[in-house]
Every structure is written in C-alpha cells, then in structure tokens.
mmCIF file with all atom_site columns, C-alpha atoms in Angstrom:
data_model
loop_
_atom_site.group_PDB
_atom_site.id
_atom_site.type_symbol
_atom_site.label_atom_id
_atom_site.label_alt_id
_atom_site.label_comp_id
_atom_site.label_asym_id
_atom_site.label_entity_id
_atom_site.label_seq_id
_atom_site.pdbx_PDB_ins_code
_atom_site.Cartn_x
_atom_site.Cartn_y
_atom_site.Cartn_z
_atom_site.occupancy
_atom_site.B_iso_or_equiv
_atom_site.pdbx_formal_charge
_atom_site.auth_seq_id
_atom_site.auth_comp_id
_atom_site.auth_asym_id
_atom_site.auth_atom_id
_atom_site.pdbx_PDB_model_num
ATOM 1   C CA . MET U 1 1   ? 26.589  20.204 -69.004 1.00 0.00 ? 5   MET U CA 1
ATOM 2   C CA . MET U 1 2   ? 25.752  19.066 -72.529 1.00 0.00 ? 6   MET U CA 1
ATOM 3   C CA . LYS U 1 3   ? 22.340  19.988 -73.928 1.00 0.00 ? 7   LYS U CA 1
ATOM 4   C CA . LYS U 1 4   ? 20.357  17.964 -76.466 1.00 0.00 ? 8   LYS U CA 1
ATOM 5   C CA . ASN U 1 5   ? 18.741  19.685 -79.332 1.00 0.00 ? 9   ASN U CA 1
ATOM 6   C CA . ILE U 1 6   ? 14.997  18.820 -79.005 1.00 0.00 ? 10  ILE U CA 1
ATOM 7   C CA . GLY U 1 7   ? 13.837  20.723 -82.129 1.00 0.00 ? 11  GLY U CA 1
ATOM 8   C CA . ASN U 1 8   ? 11.651  23.700 -82.228 1.00 0.00 ? 12  ASN U CA 1
ATOM 9   C CA . THR U 1 9   ? 9.764   22.704 -78.989 1.00 0.00 ? 13  THR U CA 1
ATOM 10  C CA . LEU U 1 10  ? 8.023   25.471 -77.175 1.00 0.00 ? 14  LEU U CA 1
ATOM 11  C CA . ALA U 1 11  ? 9.495   25.537 -73.770 1.00 0.00 ? 15  ALA U CA 1
ATOM 12  C CA . LEU U 1 12  ? 7.653   28.424 -71.968 1.00 0.00 ? 16  LEU U CA 1
ATOM 13  C CA . TYR U 1 13  ? 5.136   26.289 -70.123 1.00 0.00 ? 17  TYR U CA 1
ATOM 14  C CA . PRO U 1 14  ? 3.526   26.113 -67.644 1.00 0.00 ? 18  PRO U CA 1
ATOM 15  C CA . THR U 1 15  ? 1.214   29.157 -68.102 1.00 0.00 ? 19  THR U CA 1
ATOM 16  C CA . PRO U 1 16  ? -1.934  30.294 -66.170 1.00 0.00 ? 20  PRO U CA 1
ATOM 17  C CA . LEU U 1 17  ? -5.027  28.305 -67.259 1.00 0.00 ? 21  LEU U CA 1
ATOM 18  C CA . VAL U 1 18  ? -7.808  30.593 -68.428 1.00 0.00 ? 22  VAL U CA 1
ATOM 19  C CA . VAL U 1 19  ? -11.294 30.368 -69.940 1.00 0.00 ? 23  VAL U CA 1
ATOM 20  C CA . VAL U 1 20  ? -11.970 32.933 -72.667 1.00 0.00 ? 24  VAL U CA 1
ATOM 21  C CA . GLY U 1 21  ? -15.467 34.196 -72.965 1.00 0.00 ? 25  GLY U CA 1
ATOM 22  C CA . ALA U 1 22  ? -17.163 35.839 -75.911 1.00 0.00 ? 26  ALA U CA 1
ATOM 23  C CA . MET U 1 23  ? -20.627 36.352 -77.224 1.00 0.00 ? 27  MET U CA 1
ATOM 24  C CA . VAL U 1 24  ? -21.315 34.093 -80.226 1.00 0.00 ? 28  VAL U CA 1
ATOM 25  C CA . ASN U 1 25  ? -24.631 34.308 -81.996 1.00 0.00 ? 29  ASN U CA 1
ATOM 26  C CA . GLY U 1 26  ? -26.191 36.202 -79.057 1.00 0.00 ? 30  GLY U CA 1
ATOM 27  C CA . LYS U 1 27  ? -25.038 33.736 -76.290 1.00 0.00 ? 31  LYS U CA 1
ATOM 28  C CA . PRO U 1 28  ? -22.012 33.520 -74.052 1.00 0.00 ? 32  PRO U CA 1
ATOM 29  C CA . ASN U 1 29  ? -19.547 30.913 -75.216 1.00 0.00 ? 33  ASN U CA 1
ATOM 30  C CA . TRP U 1 30  ? -16.600 29.610 -73.194 1.00 0.00 ? 34  TRP U CA 1
ATOM 31  C CA . LEU U 1 31  ? -13.201 28.063 -74.324 1.00 0.00 ? 35  LEU U CA 1
ATOM 32  C CA . LEU U 1 32  ? -10.377 26.652 -72.203 1.00 0.00 ? 36  LEU U CA 1
ATOM 33  C CA . VAL U 1 33  ? -7.194  28.291 -73.333 1.00 0.00 ? 37  VAL U CA 1
ATOM 34  C CA . GLY U 1 34  ? -3.457  27.548 -72.615 1.00 0.00 ? 38  GLY U CA 1
ATOM 35  C CA . HIS U 1 35  ? -1.982  29.848 -75.290 1.00 0.00 ? 39  HIS U CA 1
ATOM 36  C CA . LEU U 1 36  ? -1.777  33.449 -74.148 1.00 0.00 ? 40  LEU U CA 1
ATOM 37  C CA . GLY U 1 37  ? 0.949   35.891 -73.532 1.00 0.00 ? 41  GLY U CA 1
ATOM 38  C CA . ILE U 1 38  ? 1.863   39.208 -72.060 1.00 0.00 ? 42  ILE U CA 1
ATOM 39  C CA . MET U 1 39  ? 2.745   41.990 -74.479 1.00 0.00 ? 43  MET U CA 1
ATOM 40  C CA . GLY U 1 40  ? 3.240   44.839 -72.094 1.00 0.00 ? 44  GLY U CA 1
ATOM 41  C CA . HIS U 1 41  ? 1.600   46.206 -68.984 1.00 0.00 ? 45  HIS U CA 1
ATOM 42  C CA . ASP U 1 42  ? -1.760  46.660 -70.619 1.00 0.00 ? 46  ASP U CA 1
ATOM 43  C CA . HIS U 1 43  ? -1.701  44.290 -73.626 1.00 0.00 ? 47  HIS U CA 1
ATOM 44  C CA . VAL U 1 44  ? -2.107  40.511 -73.948 1.00 0.00 ? 48  VAL U CA 1
ATOM 45  C CA . MET U 1 45  ? -2.286  38.144 -76.855 1.00 0.00 ? 49  MET U CA 1
ATOM 46  C CA . VAL U 1 46  ? -4.746  35.245 -76.953 1.00 0.00 ? 50  VAL U CA 1
ATOM 47  C CA . SER U 1 47  ? -3.998  32.466 -79.419 1.00 0.00 ? 51  SER U CA 1
ATOM 48  C CA . LEU U 1 48  ? -6.819  30.311 -80.617 1.00 0.00 ? 52  LEU U CA 1
ATOM 49  C CA . ALA U 1 49  ? -6.844  27.617 -83.275 1.00 0.00 ? 53  ALA U CA 1
ATOM 50  C CA . GLN U 1 50  ? -8.720  29.026 -86.305 1.00 0.00 ? 54  GLN U CA 1
ATOM 51  C CA . PRO U 1 51  ? -11.514 26.365 -86.294 1.00 0.00 ? 55  PRO U CA 1
ATOM 52  C CA . HIS U 1 52  ? -12.628 27.334 -82.796 1.00 0.00 ? 56  HIS U CA 1
ATOM 53  C CA . TYR U 1 53  ? -16.285 28.482 -82.609 1.00 0.00 ? 57  TYR U CA 1
ATOM 54  C CA . THR U 1 54  ? -15.300 31.287 -80.160 1.00 0.00 ? 58  THR U CA 1
ATOM 55  C CA . ASN U 1 55  ? -13.176 33.032 -82.734 1.00 0.00 ? 59  ASN U CA 1
ATOM 56  C CA . GLN U 1 56  ? -16.301 34.017 -84.731 1.00 0.00 ? 60  GLN U CA 1
ATOM 57  C CA . GLY U 1 57  ? -17.855 35.906 -81.793 1.00 0.00 ? 61  GLY U CA 1
ATOM 58  C CA . ILE U 1 58  ? -14.483 37.612 -80.929 1.00 0.00 ? 62  ILE U CA 1
ATOM 59  C CA . LYS U 1 59  ? -14.025 38.819 -84.550 1.00 0.00 ? 63  LYS U CA 1
ATOM 60  C CA . GLU U 1 60  ? -17.672 40.040 -84.638 1.00 0.00 ? 64  GLU U CA 1
ATOM 61  C CA . SER U 1 61  ? -17.682 41.892 -81.309 1.00 0.00 ? 65  SER U CA 1
ATOM 62  C CA . GLY U 1 62  ? -14.016 42.821 -81.028 1.00 0.00 ? 66  GLY U CA 1
ATOM 63  C CA . MET U 1 63  ? -14.132 41.920 -77.329 1.00 0.00 ? 67  MET U CA 1
ATOM 64  C CA . LEU U 1 64  ? -13.395 38.940 -75.098 1.00 0.00 ? 68  LEU U CA 1
ATOM 65  C CA . SER U 1 65  ? -12.959 38.098 -71.417 1.00 0.00 ? 69  SER U CA 1
ATOM 66  C CA . ILE U 1 66  ? -10.005 36.261 -69.921 1.00 0.00 ? 70  ILE U CA 1
ATOM 67  C CA . ASN U 1 67  ? -11.143 34.394 -66.817 1.00 0.00 ? 71  ASN U CA 1
ATOM 68  C CA . ILE U 1 68  ? -8.369  33.029 -64.569 1.00 0.00 ? 72  ILE U CA 1
ATOM 69  C CA . VAL U 1 69  ? -9.000  29.519 -63.279 1.00 0.00 ? 73  VAL U CA 1
ATOM 70  C CA . ASP U 1 70  ? -8.466  28.491 -59.754 1.00 0.00 ? 74  ASP U CA 1
ATOM 71  C CA . GLU U 1 71  ? -9.023  24.952 -58.238 1.00 0.00 ? 75  GLU U CA 1
ATOM 72  C CA . ALA U 1 72  ? -12.682 25.593 -57.485 1.00 0.00 ? 76  ALA U CA 1
ATOM 73  C CA . LEU U 1 73  ? -13.332 26.517 -61.083 1.00 0.00 ? 77  LEU U CA 1
ATOM 74  C CA . LEU U 1 74  ? -11.274 23.738 -62.631 1.00 0.00 ? 78  LEU U CA 1
ATOM 75  C CA . PRO U 1 75  ? -14.002 21.108 -63.315 1.00 0.00 ? 79  PRO U CA 1
ATOM 76  C CA . LYS U 1 76  ? -16.259 23.481 -65.270 1.00 0.00 ? 80  LYS U CA 1
ATOM 77  C CA . ALA U 1 77  ? -13.212 25.147 -66.943 1.00 0.00 ? 81  ALA U CA 1
ATOM 78  C CA . ASP U 1 78  ? -12.073 21.704 -68.103 1.00 0.00 ? 82  ASP U CA 1
ATOM 79  C CA . ARG U 1 79  ? -15.477 20.921 -69.459 1.00 0.00 ? 83  ARG U CA 1
ATOM 80  C CA . SER U 1 80  ? -15.418 24.127 -71.463 1.00 0.00 ? 84  SER U CA 1
ATOM 81  C CA . GLY U 1 81  ? -12.489 22.674 -73.393 1.00 0.00 ? 85  GLY U CA 1
ATOM 82  C CA . CYS U 1 82  ? -13.997 19.205 -73.994 1.00 0.00 ? 86  CYS U CA 1
ATOM 83  C CA . VAL U 1 83  ? -16.713 20.245 -76.356 1.00 0.00 ? 87  VAL U CA 1
ATOM 84  C CA . SER U 1 84  ? -17.146 22.849 -79.100 1.00 0.00 ? 88  SER U CA 1
ATOM 85  C CA . GLY U 1 85  ? -19.700 25.537 -78.885 1.00 0.00 ? 89  GLY U CA 1
ATOM 86  C CA . ALA U 1 86  ? -20.615 24.761 -82.437 1.00 0.00 ? 90  ALA U CA 1
ATOM 87  C CA . LYS U 1 87  ? -21.891 21.294 -81.228 1.00 0.00 ? 91  LYS U CA 1
ATOM 88  C CA . ALA U 1 88  ? -23.110 22.063 -77.699 1.00 0.00 ? 92  ALA U CA 1
ATOM 89  C CA . ASP U 1 89  ? -24.570 25.133 -76.044 1.00 0.00 ? 93  ASP U CA 1
ATOM 90  C CA . LYS U 1 90  ? -22.023 26.180 -73.291 1.00 0.00 ? 94  LYS U CA 1
ATOM 91  C CA . SER U 1 91  ? -23.905 29.349 -72.371 1.00 0.00 ? 95  SER U CA 1
ATOM 92  C CA . ALA U 1 92  ? -25.137 27.928 -69.080 1.00 0.00 ? 96  ALA U CA 1
ATOM 93  C CA . LEU U 1 93  ? -21.910 26.195 -67.996 1.00 0.00 ? 97  LEU U CA 1
ATOM 94  C CA . PHE U 1 94  ? -21.010 29.133 -65.690 1.00 0.00 ? 98  PHE U CA 1
ATOM 95  C CA . ASP U 1 95  ? -22.896 31.802 -63.845 1.00 0.00 ? 99  ASP U CA 1
ATOM 96  C CA . VAL U 1 96  ? -22.498 34.824 -66.132 1.00 0.00 ? 100 VAL U CA 1
ATOM 97  C CA . THR U 1 97  ? -21.981 38.492 -65.531 1.00 0.00 ? 101 THR U CA 1
ATOM 98  C CA . VAL U 1 98  ? -22.076 40.730 -68.624 1.00 0.00 ? 102 VAL U CA 1
ATOM 99  C CA . SER U 1 99  ? -19.900 43.826 -68.624 1.00 0.00 ? 103 SER U CA 1
ATOM 100 C CA . GLU U 1 100 ? -21.131 47.306 -69.746 1.00 0.00 ? 104 GLU U CA 1
ATOM 101 C CA . ASN U 1 101 ? -19.463 46.456 -73.127 1.00 0.00 ? 105 ASN U CA 1
ATOM 102 C CA . GLY U 1 102 ? -21.474 43.283 -73.504 1.00 0.00 ? 106 GLY U CA 1
ATOM 103 C CA . VAL U 1 103 ? -18.593 40.929 -72.667 1.00 0.00 ? 107 VAL U CA 1
ATOM 104 C CA . PRO U 1 104 ? -19.546 37.679 -70.881 1.00 0.00 ? 108 PRO U CA 1
ATOM 105 C CA . MET U 1 105 ? -17.557 37.040 -67.755 1.00 0.00 ? 109 MET U CA 1
ATOM 106 C CA . ILE U 1 106 ? -17.561 34.099 -65.422 1.00 0.00 ? 110 ILE U CA 1
ATOM 107 C CA . ALA U 1 107 ? -19.076 35.298 -62.109 1.00 0.00 ? 111 ALA U CA 1
ATOM 108 C CA . ASP U 1 108 ? -17.119 32.773 -60.036 1.00 0.00 ? 112 ASP U CA 1
ATOM 109 C CA . ALA U 1 109 ? -13.728 33.445 -61.607 1.00 0.00 ? 113 ALA U CA 1
ATOM 110 C CA . PRO U 1 110 ? -11.464 35.176 -58.997 1.00 0.00 ? 114 PRO U CA 1
ATOM 111 C CA . VAL U 1 111 ? -9.936  37.428 -61.641 1.00 0.00 ? 115 VAL U CA 1
ATOM 112 C CA . VAL U 1 112 ? -11.383 38.497 -65.009 1.00 0.00 ? 116 VAL U CA 1
ATOM 113 C CA . MET U 1 113 ? -9.801  40.727 -67.639 1.00 0.00 ? 117 MET U CA 1
ATOM 114 C CA . GLU U 1 114 ? -12.224 42.372 -70.076 1.00 0.00 ? 118 GLU U CA 1
ATOM 115 C CA . CYS U 1 115 ? -10.249 42.871 -73.317 1.00 0.00 ? 119 CYS U CA 1
ATOM 116 C CA . LYS U 1 116 ? -10.668 44.907 -76.499 1.00 0.00 ? 120 LYS U CA 1
ATOM 117 C CA . VAL U 1 117 ? -9.181  43.365 -79.673 1.00 0.00 ? 121 VAL U CA 1
ATOM 118 C CA . GLU U 1 118 ? -6.837  45.783 -81.391 1.00 0.00 ? 122 GLU U CA 1
ATOM 119 C CA . ASP U 1 119 ? -5.502  43.440 -84.032 1.00 0.00 ? 123 ASP U CA 1
ATOM 120 C CA . ILE U 1 120 ? -5.597  39.857 -85.248 1.00 0.00 ? 124 ILE U CA 1
ATOM 121 C CA . TYR U 1 121 ? -2.309  38.305 -86.402 1.00 0.00 ? 125 TYR U CA 1
ATOM 122 C CA . GLU U 1 122 ? -2.689  35.063 -88.166 1.00 0.00 ? 126 GLU U CA 1
ATOM 123 C CA . THR U 1 123 ? -0.115  32.274 -88.076 1.00 0.00 ? 127 THR U CA 1
ATOM 124 C CA . LYS U 1 124 ? -0.443  28.767 -89.596 1.00 0.00 ? 128 LYS U CA 1
ATOM 125 C CA . GLY U 1 125 ? -3.723  27.535 -88.172 1.00 0.00 ? 129 GLY U CA 1
ATOM 126 C CA . PHE U 1 126 ? -4.161  30.109 -85.429 1.00 0.00 ? 130 PHE U CA 1
ATOM 127 C CA . ASP U 1 127 ? -5.769  33.480 -84.894 1.00 0.00 ? 131 ASP U CA 1
ATOM 128 C CA . ASN U 1 128 ? -3.746  35.494 -82.503 1.00 0.00 ? 132 ASN U CA 1
ATOM 129 C CA . PHE U 1 129 ? -5.852  38.274 -80.894 1.00 0.00 ? 133 PHE U CA 1
ATOM 130 C CA . ILE U 1 130 ? -3.812  41.263 -79.791 1.00 0.00 ? 134 ILE U CA 1
ATOM 131 C CA . CYS U 1 131 ? -5.854  42.831 -76.952 1.00 0.00 ? 135 CYS U CA 1
ATOM 132 C CA . THR U 1 132 ? -5.844  45.895 -74.781 1.00 0.00 ? 136 THR U CA 1
ATOM 133 C CA . ILE U 1 133 ? -7.033  45.225 -71.175 1.00 0.00 ? 137 ILE U CA 1
ATOM 134 C CA . ALA U 1 134 ? -10.086 47.475 -70.685 1.00 0.00 ? 138 ALA U CA 1
ATOM 135 C CA . ASN U 1 135 ? -10.939 46.460 -67.181 1.00 0.00 ? 139 ASN U CA 1
ATOM 136 C CA . THR U 1 136 ? -9.722  43.891 -64.626 1.00 0.00 ? 140 THR U CA 1
ATOM 137 C CA . TYR U 1 137 ? -12.185 42.635 -62.009 1.00 0.00 ? 141 TYR U CA 1
ATOM 138 C CA . ALA U 1 138 ? -10.736 40.817 -58.894 1.00 0.00 ? 142 ALA U CA 1
ATOM 139 C CA . GLU U 1 139 ? -12.361 39.334 -55.767 1.00 0.00 ? 143 GLU U CA 1
ATOM 140 C CA . GLU U 1 140 ? -11.433 41.432 -52.749 1.00 0.00 ? 144 GLU U CA 1
ATOM 141 C CA . GLY U 1 141 ? -10.190 38.348 -50.957 1.00 0.00 ? 145 GLY U CA 1
ATOM 142 C CA . ILE U 1 142 ? -7.201  37.846 -53.285 1.00 0.00 ? 146 ILE U CA 1
ATOM 143 C CA . LEU U 1 143 ? -6.093  41.516 -53.159 1.00 0.00 ? 147 LEU U CA 1
ATOM 144 C CA . ASN U 1 144 ? -3.184  42.629 -50.896 1.00 0.00 ? 148 ASN U CA 1
ATOM 145 C CA . GLU U 1 145 ? -3.186  45.794 -48.738 1.00 0.00 ? 149 GLU U CA 1
ATOM 146 C CA . ALA U 1 146 ? -2.046  47.885 -51.668 1.00 0.00 ? 150 ALA U CA 1
ATOM 147 C CA . GLY U 1 147 ? -5.023  46.614 -53.819 1.00 0.00 ? 151 GLY U CA 1
ATOM 148 C CA . LYS U 1 148 ? -2.838  44.453 -56.086 1.00 0.00 ? 152 LYS U CA 1
ATOM 149 C CA . ILE U 1 149 ? -3.539  40.760 -56.880 1.00 0.00 ? 153 ILE U CA 1
ATOM 150 C CA . ASP U 1 150 ? -1.772  38.462 -54.376 1.00 0.00 ? 154 ASP U CA 1
ATOM 151 C CA . TYR U 1 151 ? -1.067  35.384 -56.453 1.00 0.00 ? 155 TYR U CA 1
ATOM 152 C CA . ARG U 1 152 ? -0.432  33.329 -53.161 1.00 0.00 ? 156 ARG U CA 1
ATOM 153 C CA . ALA U 1 153 ? -4.024  33.965 -52.259 1.00 0.00 ? 157 ALA U CA 1
ATOM 154 C CA . LEU U 1 154 ? -5.289  33.537 -55.915 1.00 0.00 ? 158 LEU U CA 1
ATOM 155 C CA . LYS U 1 155 ? -3.500  30.337 -56.489 1.00 0.00 ? 159 LYS U CA 1
ATOM 156 C CA . PRO U 1 156 ? -4.206  30.138 -60.237 1.00 0.00 ? 160 PRO U CA 1
ATOM 157 C CA . VAL U 1 157 ? -4.116  26.669 -61.889 1.00 0.00 ? 161 VAL U CA 1
ATOM 158 C CA . LEU U 1 158 ? -1.201  26.229 -64.264 1.00 0.00 ? 162 LEU U CA 1
ATOM 159 C CA . PHE U 1 159 ? -1.316  24.426 -67.678 1.00 0.00 ? 163 PHE U CA 1
ATOM 160 C CA . GLU U 1 160 ? 1.664   22.432 -68.866 1.00 0.00 ? 164 GLU U CA 1
ATOM 161 C CA . MET U 1 161 ? 1.400   21.757 -72.662 1.00 0.00 ? 165 MET U CA 1
ATOM 162 C CA . PRO U 1 162 ? 3.752   18.812 -73.396 1.00 0.00 ? 166 PRO U CA 1
ATOM 163 C CA . THR U 1 163 ? 2.020   16.623 -70.832 1.00 0.00 ? 167 THR U CA 1
ATOM 164 C CA . TYR U 1 164 ? -1.395  18.278 -70.904 1.00 0.00 ? 168 TYR U CA 1
ATOM 165 C CA . GLU U 1 165 ? -1.485  18.457 -67.064 1.00 0.00 ? 169 GLU U CA 1
ATOM 166 C CA . TYR U 1 166 ? -2.779  20.997 -64.600 1.00 0.00 ? 170 TYR U CA 1
ATOM 167 C CA . LEU U 1 167 ? -0.383  22.122 -61.917 1.00 0.00 ? 171 LEU U CA 1
ATOM 168 C CA . LYS U 1 168 ? -0.655  24.015 -58.554 1.00 0.00 ? 172 LYS U CA 1
ATOM 169 C CA . THR U 1 169 ? 1.348   27.141 -58.037 1.00 0.00 ? 173 THR U CA 1
ATOM 170 C CA . GLY U 1 170 ? 4.263   26.832 -55.766 1.00 0.00 ? 174 GLY U CA 1
ATOM 171 C CA . GLU U 1 171 ? 5.928   28.722 -52.952 1.00 0.00 ? 175 GLU U CA 1
ATOM 172 C CA . VAL U 1 172 ? 7.709   32.032 -53.133 1.00 0.00 ? 176 VAL U CA 1
ATOM 173 C CA . LEU U 1 173 ? 11.425  31.787 -53.752 1.00 0.00 ? 177 LEU U CA 1
ATOM 174 C CA . GLY U 1 174 ? 12.290  35.450 -53.064 1.00 0.00 ? 178 GLY U CA 1
ATOM 175 C CA . LYS U 1 175 ? 11.876  38.940 -54.453 1.00 0.00 ? 179 LYS U CA 1
ATOM 176 C CA . CYS U 1 176 ? 12.725  39.819 -58.021 1.00 0.00 ? 180 CYS U CA 1
ATOM 177 C CA . MET U 1 177 ? 16.229  41.334 -58.477 1.00 0.00 ? 181 MET U CA 1
ATOM 178 C CA . SER U 1 178 ? 17.239  40.274 -54.947 1.00 0.00 ? 182 SER U CA 1
ATOM 179 C CA . PHE U 1 179 ? 19.352  37.209 -55.723 1.00 0.00 ? 183 PHE U CA 1
ATOM 180 C CA . GLY U 1 180 ? 21.749  39.037 -58.006 1.00 0.00 ? 184 GLY U CA 1
ATOM 181 C CA . LYS U 1 181 ? 22.439  41.981 -55.689 1.00 0.00 ? 185 LYS U CA 1
ATOM 182 C CA . ASP U 1 182 ? 24.992  40.089 -53.631 1.00 0.00 ? 186 ASP U CA 1
ATOM 183 C CA . THR U 1 183 ? 26.715  38.209 -56.431 1.00 0.00 ? 187 THR U CA 1
ATOM 184 C CA . GLN U 1 184 ? 30.235  39.148 -57.376 1.00 0.00 ? 188 GLN U CA 1
ATOM 185 C CA . LYS U 1 185 ? 31.085  39.775 -61.048 1.00 0.00 ? 189 LYS U CA 1
#
C-alpha cells in the first residue's frame, strides 16, 4: 500500500489526558496536559509550552503532580486548560491533597504520580521536565488482585492532538507478545 508523506507530523496520539499540579506563588495551580511521555519504569517527561504559568512553580519547587483524568474528572480537567493561572485563580478548582513534599494533588483523581524534576530540557517554545516518580497514589477500586493498576477499571480519558478530541479507552485485544508466538518466520 502506498503511503503519503504528511510532513513532520507527530503521530503518537492518543495519549492519556492528565492534569499537572504545582504550587505557584503559594497556591495550587492546575494545567491540562496532553504532552507527556514515558522514559523508563520510573521516569516521565512532561512537556509544557514555556509561557505557561505552571512552569514557574515547577521550576521553583522542583516538584509536580501528574493526575490521571477519568470521565468523572473531565469537566473540571477541561476547565483547567481553558484559563491561565496567571489570569484566574485555579487553586479551588479541585479538592486538594498536599503530599509530604508539598506537592498539590487532585483528591478525586483515581491515580496521581508525585514527581521530582531531575532536569529541564528546553526545545523551541517548550520546557520539558524530566522527572523521577517519587510516589504513585491509586484508588483501591482500580487495583487488581496483585495491587497493580487495572486500566480496564481506571478507564483513563485519552487525548488526540490533531483533532483536539477526548476519547474513551477501548477493549483488550490480547496479551503482549502473544500474537507473534504462533507466527511462522
């Protein structure tokens, strides 16, 4: 099948939708984020446009929270991306829990990762926060028998960049590395 070159288009969407939390000028601030990535089993990267108000707090404290959005959280999460914390106080948008390290976390988020910034890598117009996951907090109802997150129970909202749409997670297709076992070379 012929493929058409569509330029340098990022084609790794959809991604889980998250709200990043940070203390900014002594108050929790929240930002809807669709640019994040896995960098290993205990490292993540959060990419934020440089003008974001939240970046200031992350740079000052060296900490942030990544709050996974489910359907129940979506209206408030979406709101956190509609207005800048520099223009409106978003500290009361969510019920807040503050970690021992002073990181604001959304109390109603089914999963929250508390992260320590190890490095900031700048690209054109973006601050890319390279983080170590310090702690992960999960509601018991979304954990399986082994104590691991069950994404079928969590049902995170997905974000698709080219269309700016929110998607539901789908059904399980099968176990990883199970399809290729029966394939002949």
